[in-house]
PDB file of C-alpha atoms and ligand atoms in Angstrom:
ATOM      1  CA  MET A   1      36.888 -38.707  31.467  1.00 46.00           C
ATOM      2  CA  GLU A   2      40.435 -40.077  31.706  1.00 48.00           C
ATOM      3  CA  ALA A   3      39.219 -43.646  31.507  1.00 50.00           C
ATOM      4  CA  GLN A   4      37.146 -42.904  28.394  1.00 53.00           C
ATOM      5  CA  SER A   5      39.663 -40.974  26.324  1.00 55.00           C
ATOM      6  CA  ARG A   6      42.486 -43.470  26.754  1.00 62.00           C
ATOM      7  CA  PRO A   7      40.992 -46.213  24.564  1.00 59.00           C
ATOM      8  CA  ARG A   8      40.092 -43.591  21.946  1.00 67.00           C
ATOM      9  CA  LEU A   9      43.679 -42.364  21.957  1.00 62.00           C
ATOM     10  CA  ASN A  10      44.896 -45.932  21.534  1.00 69.00           C
ATOM     11  CA  THR A  11      42.543 -46.367  18.621  1.00 67.00           C
ATOM     12  CA  LEU A  12      43.903 -43.207  17.018  1.00 62.00           C
ATOM     13  CA  VAL A  13      47.498 -44.332  17.457  1.00 65.00           C
ATOM     14  CA  ILE A  14      46.720 -47.702  15.911  1.00 66.00           C
ATOM     15  CA  ALA A  15      44.852 -46.061  13.030  1.00 62.00           C
ATOM     16  CA  ALA A  16      47.754 -43.680  12.360  1.00 60.00           C
ATOM     17  CA  ALA A  17      50.273 -46.506  12.454  1.00 62.00           C
ATOM     18  CA  LEU A  18      48.128 -48.551  10.098  1.00 55.00           C
ATOM     19  CA  THR A  19      47.779 -45.605   7.713  1.00 53.00           C
ATOM     20  CA  MET A  20      51.539 -45.061   7.662  1.00 54.00           C
ATOM     21  CA  PHE A  21      52.087 -48.758   7.086  1.00 52.00           C
ATOM     22  CA  LEU A  22      49.612 -48.804   4.185  1.00 50.00           C
ATOM     23  CA  MET A  23      51.172 -45.647   2.694  1.00 49.00           C
ATOM     24  CA  GLN A  24      54.575 -47.298   2.819  1.00 51.00           C
ATOM     25  CA  GLN A  25      53.062 -50.268   1.010  1.00 49.00           C
ATOM     26  CA  GLY A  26      51.872 -47.909  -1.718  1.00 44.00           C
ATOM     27  CA  CYS A  27      48.157 -48.478  -1.064  1.00 42.00           C
ATOM     28  CA  PHE A  28      47.405 -44.743  -1.016  1.00 41.00           C
ATOM     29  CA  SER A  29      49.852 -43.882  -3.734  1.00 33.00           C
ATOM     30  CA  TYR A  30      48.102 -41.186  -5.729  1.00 22.00           C
ATOM     31  CA  ALA A  31      51.111 -41.055  -8.022  1.00 29.00           C
ATOM     32  CA  ARG A  32      50.069 -44.482  -9.143  1.00 32.00           C
ATOM     33  CA  LEU A  33      46.595 -43.260 -10.065  1.00 27.00           C
ATOM     34  CA  LEU A  34      47.665 -39.924 -11.514  1.00 28.00           C
ATOM     35  CA  GLY A  35      50.728 -41.063 -13.460  1.00 28.00           C
ATOM     36  CA  ALA A  36      50.053 -40.618 -17.171  1.00 30.00           C
ATOM     37  CA  GLY A  37      50.166 -44.265 -18.189  1.00 38.00           C
ATOM     38  CA  ALA A  38      48.524 -45.545 -15.041  1.00 38.00           C
ATOM     39  CA  LYS A  39      45.757 -42.979 -15.195  1.00 44.00           C
ATOM     40  CA  THR A  40      44.906 -43.738 -18.813  1.00 60.00           C
ATOM     41  CA  ARG A  41      44.843 -47.435 -18.191  1.00 64.00           C
ATOM     42  CA  PHE A  42      42.731 -47.050 -15.054  1.00 67.00           C
ATOM     43  CA  SER A  43      40.178 -44.703 -16.568  1.00 88.00           C
ATOM     44  CA  THR A  44      39.940 -46.724 -19.775  1.00 90.00           C
ATOM     45  CA  THR A  45      39.119 -49.920 -17.918  1.00 93.00           C
ATOM     46  CA  GLU A  46      36.597 -48.025 -15.772  1.00 94.00           C
ATOM     47  CA  PHE A  47      35.110 -46.452 -18.883  1.00 93.00           C
ATOM     48  CA  ILE A  48      34.656 -49.856 -20.542  1.00 95.00           C
ATOM     49  CA  LYS A  49      33.207 -51.353 -17.367  1.00 96.00           C
ATOM     50  CA  VAL A  50      30.688 -48.535 -16.855  1.00 95.00           C
ATOM     51  CA  SER A  51      29.675 -48.507 -20.530  1.00 96.00           C
ATOM     52  CA  CYS A  52      29.284 -52.300 -20.545  1.00 98.00           C
ATOM     53  CA  SER A  53      27.170 -52.259 -17.384  1.00 97.00           C
ATOM     54  CA  LYS A  54      24.335 -50.778 -19.439  1.00 96.00           C
ATOM     55  CA  THR A  55      24.344 -53.564 -22.017  1.00 98.00           C
ATOM     56  CA  SER A  56      22.341 -56.805 -21.728  1.00 98.00           C
ATOM     57  CA  TYR A  57      25.447 -58.992 -21.281  1.00 98.00           C
ATOM     58  CA  PRO A  58      27.895 -56.849 -19.282  1.00 98.00           C
ATOM     59  CA  THR A  59      30.432 -59.589 -18.457  1.00 98.00           C
ATOM     60  CA  LEU A  60      30.720 -60.737 -22.071  1.00 98.00           C
ATOM     61  CA  CYS A  61      30.932 -57.074 -23.086  1.00 98.00           C
ATOM     62  CA  PHE A  62      33.764 -56.290 -20.696  1.00 98.00           C
ATOM     63  CA  ASN A  63      35.684 -59.517 -21.358  1.00 98.00           C
ATOM     64  CA  SER A  64      35.535 -59.041 -25.111  1.00 98.00           C
ATOM     65  CA  LEU A  65      36.502 -55.350 -25.070  1.00 98.00           C
ATOM     66  CA  SER A  66      38.953 -54.882 -22.199  1.00 96.00           C
ATOM     67  CA  ARG A  67      41.807 -56.366 -24.267  1.00 95.00           C
ATOM     68  CA  HIS A  68      41.306 -53.481 -26.707  1.00 95.00           C
ATOM     69  CA  ALA A  69      41.494 -50.914 -23.919  1.00 93.00           C
ATOM     70  CA  SER A  70      44.585 -49.129 -25.231  1.00 91.00           C
ATOM     71  CA  LEU A  71      42.858 -48.574 -28.565  1.00 89.00           C
ATOM     72  CA  ILE A  72      39.490 -47.571 -27.101  1.00 89.00           C
ATOM     73  CA  GLN A  73      40.831 -45.150 -24.465  1.00 88.00           C
ATOM     74  CA  THR A  74      37.695 -43.309 -23.307  1.00 88.00           C
ATOM     75  CA  SER A  75      36.074 -42.764 -26.688  1.00 88.00           C
ATOM     76  CA  PRO A  76      32.455 -43.931 -27.120  1.00 90.00           C
ATOM     77  CA  VAL A  77      33.006 -43.968 -30.898  1.00 91.00           C
ATOM     78  CA  LEU A  78      36.015 -46.292 -30.660  1.00 92.00           C
ATOM     79  CA  LEU A  79      34.210 -48.405 -28.056  1.00 94.00           C
ATOM     80  CA  ALA A  80      31.219 -49.020 -30.336  1.00 95.00           C
ATOM     81  CA  GLY A  81      33.590 -49.592 -33.276  1.00 96.00           C
ATOM     82  CA  ALA A  82      35.638 -52.142 -31.338  1.00 97.00           C
ATOM     83  CA  ALA A  83      32.424 -53.912 -30.222  1.00 98.00           C
ATOM     84  CA  LEU A  84      31.353 -54.237 -33.869  1.00 98.00           C
ATOM     85  CA  ASN A  85      34.810 -55.491 -34.887  1.00 98.00           C
ATOM     86  CA  VAL A  86      34.860 -58.109 -32.141  1.00 98.00           C
ATOM     87  CA  THR A  87      31.381 -59.257 -33.204  1.00 98.00           C
ATOM     88  CA  LEU A  88      32.403 -59.515 -36.853  1.00 98.00           C
ATOM     89  CA  ASP A  89      35.481 -61.581 -35.962  1.00 97.00           C
ATOM     90  CA  ALA A  90      33.363 -63.982 -33.906  1.00 97.00           C
ATOM     91  CA  ALA A  91      30.747 -64.283 -36.665  1.00 97.00           C
ATOM     92  CA  LEU A  92      33.442 -64.972 -39.267  1.00 96.00           C
ATOM     93  CA  SER A  93      35.167 -67.688 -37.279  1.00 94.00           C
ATOM     94  CA  THR A  94      31.875 -69.418 -36.418  1.00 93.00           C
ATOM     95  CA  SER A  95      30.807 -69.258 -40.032  1.00 91.00           C
ATOM     96  CA  THR A  96      34.086 -70.895 -41.108  1.00 90.00           C
ATOM     97  CA  MET A  97      33.737 -73.536 -38.418  1.00 88.00           C
ATOM     98  CA  MET A  98      30.171 -74.373 -39.489  1.00 86.00           C
ATOM     99  CA  HIS A  99      31.160 -74.543 -43.108  1.00 83.00           C
ATOM    100  CA  LYS A 100      33.862 -77.098 -42.309  1.00 83.00           C
ATOM    101  CA  LEU A 101      31.566 -79.005 -39.967  1.00 81.00           C
ATOM    102  CA  SER A 102      28.859 -79.393 -42.581  1.00 77.00           C
ATOM    103  CA  LYS A 103      31.388 -81.119 -44.864  1.00 78.00           C
ATOM    104  CA  THR A 104      33.355 -83.302 -42.492  1.00 71.00           C
ATOM    105  CA  HIS A 105      31.063 -84.510 -39.774  1.00 60.00           C
ATOM    106  CA  GLY A 106      29.202 -87.288 -41.527  1.00 72.00           C
ATOM    107  CA  MET A 107      25.889 -85.510 -41.202  1.00 76.00           C
ATOM    108  CA  THR A 108      22.587 -86.575 -42.630  1.00 76.00           C
ATOM    109  CA  PRO A 109      21.257 -84.518 -45.555  1.00 79.00           C
ATOM    110  CA  ARG A 110      18.699 -82.922 -43.223  1.00 76.00           C
ATOM    111  CA  GLU A 111      21.409 -81.867 -40.818  1.00 76.00           C
ATOM    112  CA  VAL A 112      23.516 -80.457 -43.624  1.00 79.00           C
ATOM    113  CA  GLY A 113      20.410 -78.563 -44.829  1.00 80.00           C
ATOM    114  CA  ALA A 114      19.869 -77.030 -41.402  1.00 78.00           C
ATOM    115  CA  MET A 115      23.525 -76.078 -41.178  1.00 82.00           C
ATOM    116  CA  LYS A 116      23.432 -74.485 -44.631  1.00 85.00           C
ATOM    117  CA  ASP A 117      20.401 -72.345 -43.767  1.00 87.00           C
ATOM    118  CA  CYS A 118      22.185 -71.130 -40.692  1.00 89.00           C
ATOM    119  CA  VAL A 119      25.463 -70.458 -42.518  1.00 90.00           C
ATOM    120  CA  GLU A 120      23.499 -68.363 -45.008  1.00 93.00           C
ATOM    121  CA  GLU A 121      21.857 -66.301 -42.269  1.00 94.00           C
ATOM    122  CA  LEU A 122      25.170 -65.887 -40.538  1.00 94.00           C
ATOM    123  CA  SER A 123      26.736 -64.760 -43.806  1.00 95.00           C
ATOM    124  CA  ASP A 124      23.998 -62.117 -44.169  1.00 97.00           C
ATOM    125  CA  SER A 125      24.763 -60.923 -40.656  1.00 97.00           C
ATOM    126  CA  VAL A 126      28.484 -60.742 -41.552  1.00 97.00           C
ATOM    127  CA  ASP A 127      27.618 -58.487 -44.522  1.00 97.00           C
ATOM    128  CA  GLU A 128      25.455 -56.270 -42.327  1.00 98.00           C
ATOM    129  CA  LEU A 129      28.140 -55.997 -39.675  1.00 98.00           C
ATOM    130  CA  ARG A 130      30.705 -55.080 -42.362  1.00 98.00           C
ATOM    131  CA  LYS A 131      28.452 -52.324 -43.676  1.00 98.00           C
ATOM    132  CA  SER A 132      27.978 -50.938 -40.178  1.00 98.00           C
ATOM    133  CA  ILE A 133      31.759 -51.019 -39.576  1.00 97.00           C
ATOM    134  CA  ASP A 134      32.372 -49.163 -42.866  1.00 96.00           C
ATOM    135  CA  GLU A 135      29.965 -46.452 -41.763  1.00 95.00           C
ATOM    136  CA  MET A 136      31.521 -46.306 -38.294  1.00 93.00           C
ATOM    137  CA  GLY A 137      34.758 -45.367 -40.068  1.00 91.00           C
ATOM    138  CA  GLN A 138      33.062 -42.201 -41.301  1.00 89.00           C
ATOM    139  CA  LEU A 139      32.405 -41.086 -37.733  1.00 86.00           C
ATOM    140  CA  ARG A 140      36.090 -40.320 -37.113  1.00 78.00           C
ATOM    141  CA  ARG A 141      35.645 -36.832 -38.468  1.00 79.00           C
ATOM    142  CA  LYS A 142      32.255 -35.385 -37.625  1.00 79.00           C
ATOM    143  CA  PRO A 143      30.241 -35.894 -40.836  1.00 84.00           C
ATOM    144  CA  PRO A 144      27.456 -33.468 -41.842  1.00 87.00           C
ATOM    145  CA  ASN A 145      24.930 -36.324 -42.084  1.00 91.00           C
ATOM    146  CA  LEU A 146      25.717 -37.660 -38.606  1.00 90.00           C
ATOM    147  CA  GLY A 147      22.127 -38.496 -37.637  1.00 92.00           C
ATOM    148  CA  LEU A 148      21.448 -40.351 -40.860  1.00 94.00           C
ATOM    149  CA  LEU A 149      24.699 -42.278 -40.601  1.00 94.00           C
ATOM    150  CA  LEU A 150      24.008 -43.440 -37.058  1.00 95.00           C
ATOM    151  CA  ASN A 151      20.495 -44.412 -38.075  1.00 96.00           C
ATOM    152  CA  ASP A 152      21.952 -46.563 -40.873  1.00 96.00           C
ATOM    153  CA  ILE A 153      24.378 -48.221 -38.487  1.00 97.00           C
ATOM    154  CA  GLN A 154      21.559 -48.992 -36.036  1.00 98.00           C
ATOM    155  CA  THR A 155      19.535 -50.517 -38.875  1.00 98.00           C
ATOM    156  CA  TRP A 156      22.405 -52.734 -40.072  1.00 98.00           C
ATOM    157  CA  VAL A 157      23.245 -53.975 -36.599  1.00 98.00           C
ATOM    158  CA  SER A 158      19.566 -54.705 -35.812  1.00 98.00           C
ATOM    159  CA  ALA A 159      19.301 -56.659 -39.066  1.00 98.00           C
ATOM    160  CA  ALA A 160      22.413 -58.670 -38.146  1.00 98.00           C
ATOM    161  CA  LEU A 161      20.864 -59.498 -34.776  1.00 98.00           C
ATOM    162  CA  THR A 162      17.633 -60.661 -36.440  1.00 97.00           C
ATOM    163  CA  ASP A 163      19.533 -62.967 -38.804  1.00 96.00           C
ATOM    164  CA  GLU A 164      21.541 -64.485 -35.958  1.00 95.00           C
ATOM    165  CA  THR A 165      18.390 -65.052 -33.910  1.00 93.00           C
ATOM    166  CA  THR A 166      16.680 -66.720 -36.877  1.00 90.00           C
ATOM    167  CA  CYS A 167      19.714 -68.964 -37.253  1.00 89.00           C
ATOM    168  CA  SER A 168      19.873 -70.026 -33.612  1.00 85.00           C
ATOM    169  CA  ASP A 169      16.072 -70.492 -33.341  1.00 83.00           C
ATOM    170  CA  GLY A 170      15.982 -72.588 -36.518  1.00 76.00           C
ATOM    171  CA  PHE A 171      18.877 -74.631 -35.279  1.00 73.00           C
ATOM    172  CA  ALA A 172      17.178 -75.427 -31.999  1.00 71.00           C
ATOM    173  CA  GLY A 173      14.213 -77.093 -33.696  1.00 68.00           C
ATOM    174  CA  LYS A 174      16.013 -79.192 -36.289  1.00 59.00           C
ATOM    175  CA  VAL A 175      16.976 -82.849 -35.899  1.00 57.00           C
ATOM    176  CA  MET A 176      20.693 -82.900 -35.306  1.00 66.00           C
ATOM    177  CA  ASN A 177      23.450 -84.727 -33.473  1.00 65.00           C
ATOM    178  CA  GLY A 178      23.243 -83.523 -29.865  1.00 73.00           C
ATOM    179  CA  ASN A 179      26.824 -82.442 -29.251  1.00 74.00           C
ATOM    180  CA  VAL A 180      27.326 -80.685 -32.548  1.00 74.00           C
ATOM    181  CA  LYS A 181      24.025 -78.911 -32.148  1.00 77.00           C
ATOM    182  CA  ILE A 182      24.855 -77.697 -28.647  1.00 81.00           C
ATOM    183  CA  ALA A 183      28.363 -76.546 -29.597  1.00 82.00           C
ATOM    184  CA  VAL A 184      27.301 -74.687 -32.721  1.00 85.00           C
ATOM    185  CA  ARG A 185      24.197 -73.178 -31.192  1.00 87.00           C
ATOM    186  CA  SER A 186      26.071 -71.850 -28.167  1.00 90.00           C
ATOM    187  CA  GLN A 187      28.526 -70.073 -30.474  1.00 93.00           C
ATOM    188  CA  ILE A 188      25.691 -68.483 -32.411  1.00 93.00           C
ATOM    189  CA  VAL A 189      23.990 -67.404 -29.210  1.00 94.00           C
ATOM    190  CA  THR A 190      27.270 -65.774 -28.113  1.00 96.00           C
ATOM    191  CA  ILE A 191      27.459 -63.901 -31.429  1.00 97.00           C
ATOM    192  CA  ALA A 192      23.889 -62.703 -30.959  1.00 97.00           C
ATOM    193  CA  HIS A 193      24.793 -61.497 -27.458  1.00 98.00           C
ATOM    194  CA  LEU A 194      27.885 -59.681 -28.785  1.00 98.00           C
ATOM    195  CA  THR A 195      25.688 -58.083 -31.455  1.00 98.00           C
ATOM    196  CA  SER A 196      23.081 -57.043 -28.903  1.00 98.00           C
ATOM    197  CA  ASN A 197      25.833 -55.419 -26.814  1.00 98.00           C
ATOM    198  CA  ALA A 198      27.287 -53.635 -29.856  1.00 98.00           C
ATOM    199  CA  LEU A 199      23.811 -52.346 -30.695  1.00 98.00           C
ATOM    200  CA  ALA A 200      23.382 -51.004 -27.167  1.00 98.00           C
ATOM    201  CA  LEU A 201      26.747 -49.188 -27.451  1.00 97.00           C
ATOM    202  CA  VAL A 202      25.767 -47.754 -30.864  1.00 97.00           C
ATOM    203  CA  ASN A 203      22.411 -46.629 -29.444  1.00 97.00           C
ATOM    204  CA  LYS A 204      24.233 -44.978 -26.557  1.00 94.00           C
ATOM    205  CA  LEU A 205      26.531 -43.264 -29.041  1.00 91.00           C
ATOM    206  CA  ALA A 206      23.523 -41.987 -30.978  1.00 92.00           C
ATOM    207  CA  SER A 207      22.032 -40.600 -27.766  1.00 91.00           C
ATOM    208  CA  ILE A 208      25.287 -38.700 -27.074  1.00 86.00           C
ATOM    209  CA  LEU A 209      26.015 -37.425 -30.582  1.00 83.00           C
ATOM    210  CA  VAL A 210      22.632 -36.701 -32.145  1.00 80.00           C
TER     211      VAL A 210
HETATM  212  C1  LIG B   1      37.559 -51.881 -36.763  1.00 90.35           C
HETATM  213  O1  LIG B   1      37.997 -52.515 -37.952  1.00 90.35           O
HETATM  214  C2  LIG B   1      38.233 -51.613 -39.016  1.00 90.35           C
HETATM  215  C3  LIG B   1      38.453 -52.443 -40.252  1.00 90.35           C
HETATM  216  O2  LIG B   1      39.401 -53.454 -40.043  1.00 90.35           O
HETATM  217  C4  LIG B   1      39.418 -50.733 -38.638  1.00 90.35           C
HETATM  218  O3  LIG B   1      39.705 -49.833 -39.673  1.00 90.35           O
HETATM  219  C5  LIG B   1      39.049 -49.951 -37.382  1.00 90.35           C
HETATM  220  O4  LIG B   1      40.148 -49.201 -36.934  1.00 90.35           O
HETATM  221  C6  LIG B   1      38.606 -50.886 -36.276  1.00 90.35           C
HETATM  222  N1  LIG B   1      38.051 -50.043 -35.220  1.00 90.35           N
HETATM  223  C7  LIG B   1      38.292 -50.244 -33.939  1.00 90.35           C
HETATM  224  C8  LIG B   1      37.729 -49.255 -33.012  1.00 90.35           C
HETATM  225  O5  LIG B   1      38.950 -51.169 -33.535  1.00 90.35           O
END
């Protein structure tokens, strides 16, 4: 009996000492978790992570949205809105890049043709994303036609995704300088992934609100 309880007692003493040490180091500091600023920041990041885990590209989702955490807080409406905004920004900068590339890169007429088709599809997707973002703005105050509005947004975002996919598929088949093709196509694929994630967040929003 004596011989058995002694090691257990030692274990307890070590555990208690370790706990006190860790508490001194602030590892169990609940104040840190419950403090207003800290709590908001913590729960916002968690909220974005959990929401993103249900999209098709969770890492891209989290990396693109976590920097907008203070704006998003824990609002599914702001989260979906920020996802659409991030997607639009990416589509705009790729579109600008492609436009420049098609003029300056000494491309063959066929290559320029392929690039132009893609720029056009990307420009359609930019318009569709803009329309969906406009309608997202109306969600700030609960509108009477909520279901219809969300349905519209889903339609616009799906259309944007289709245009981006057409662009990247078309691009893959065309004769084009290897490096340019790879660089441009990978950007378009990223935009399509961002759009797919935004659509998943909009769909989730619809499932909560309607
Ligand atoms: C998205 O962009 C629109 C237009 O610039 C802006 O009004 C809105 O606040 C942004 N929404 C989010 C959630 O960032």
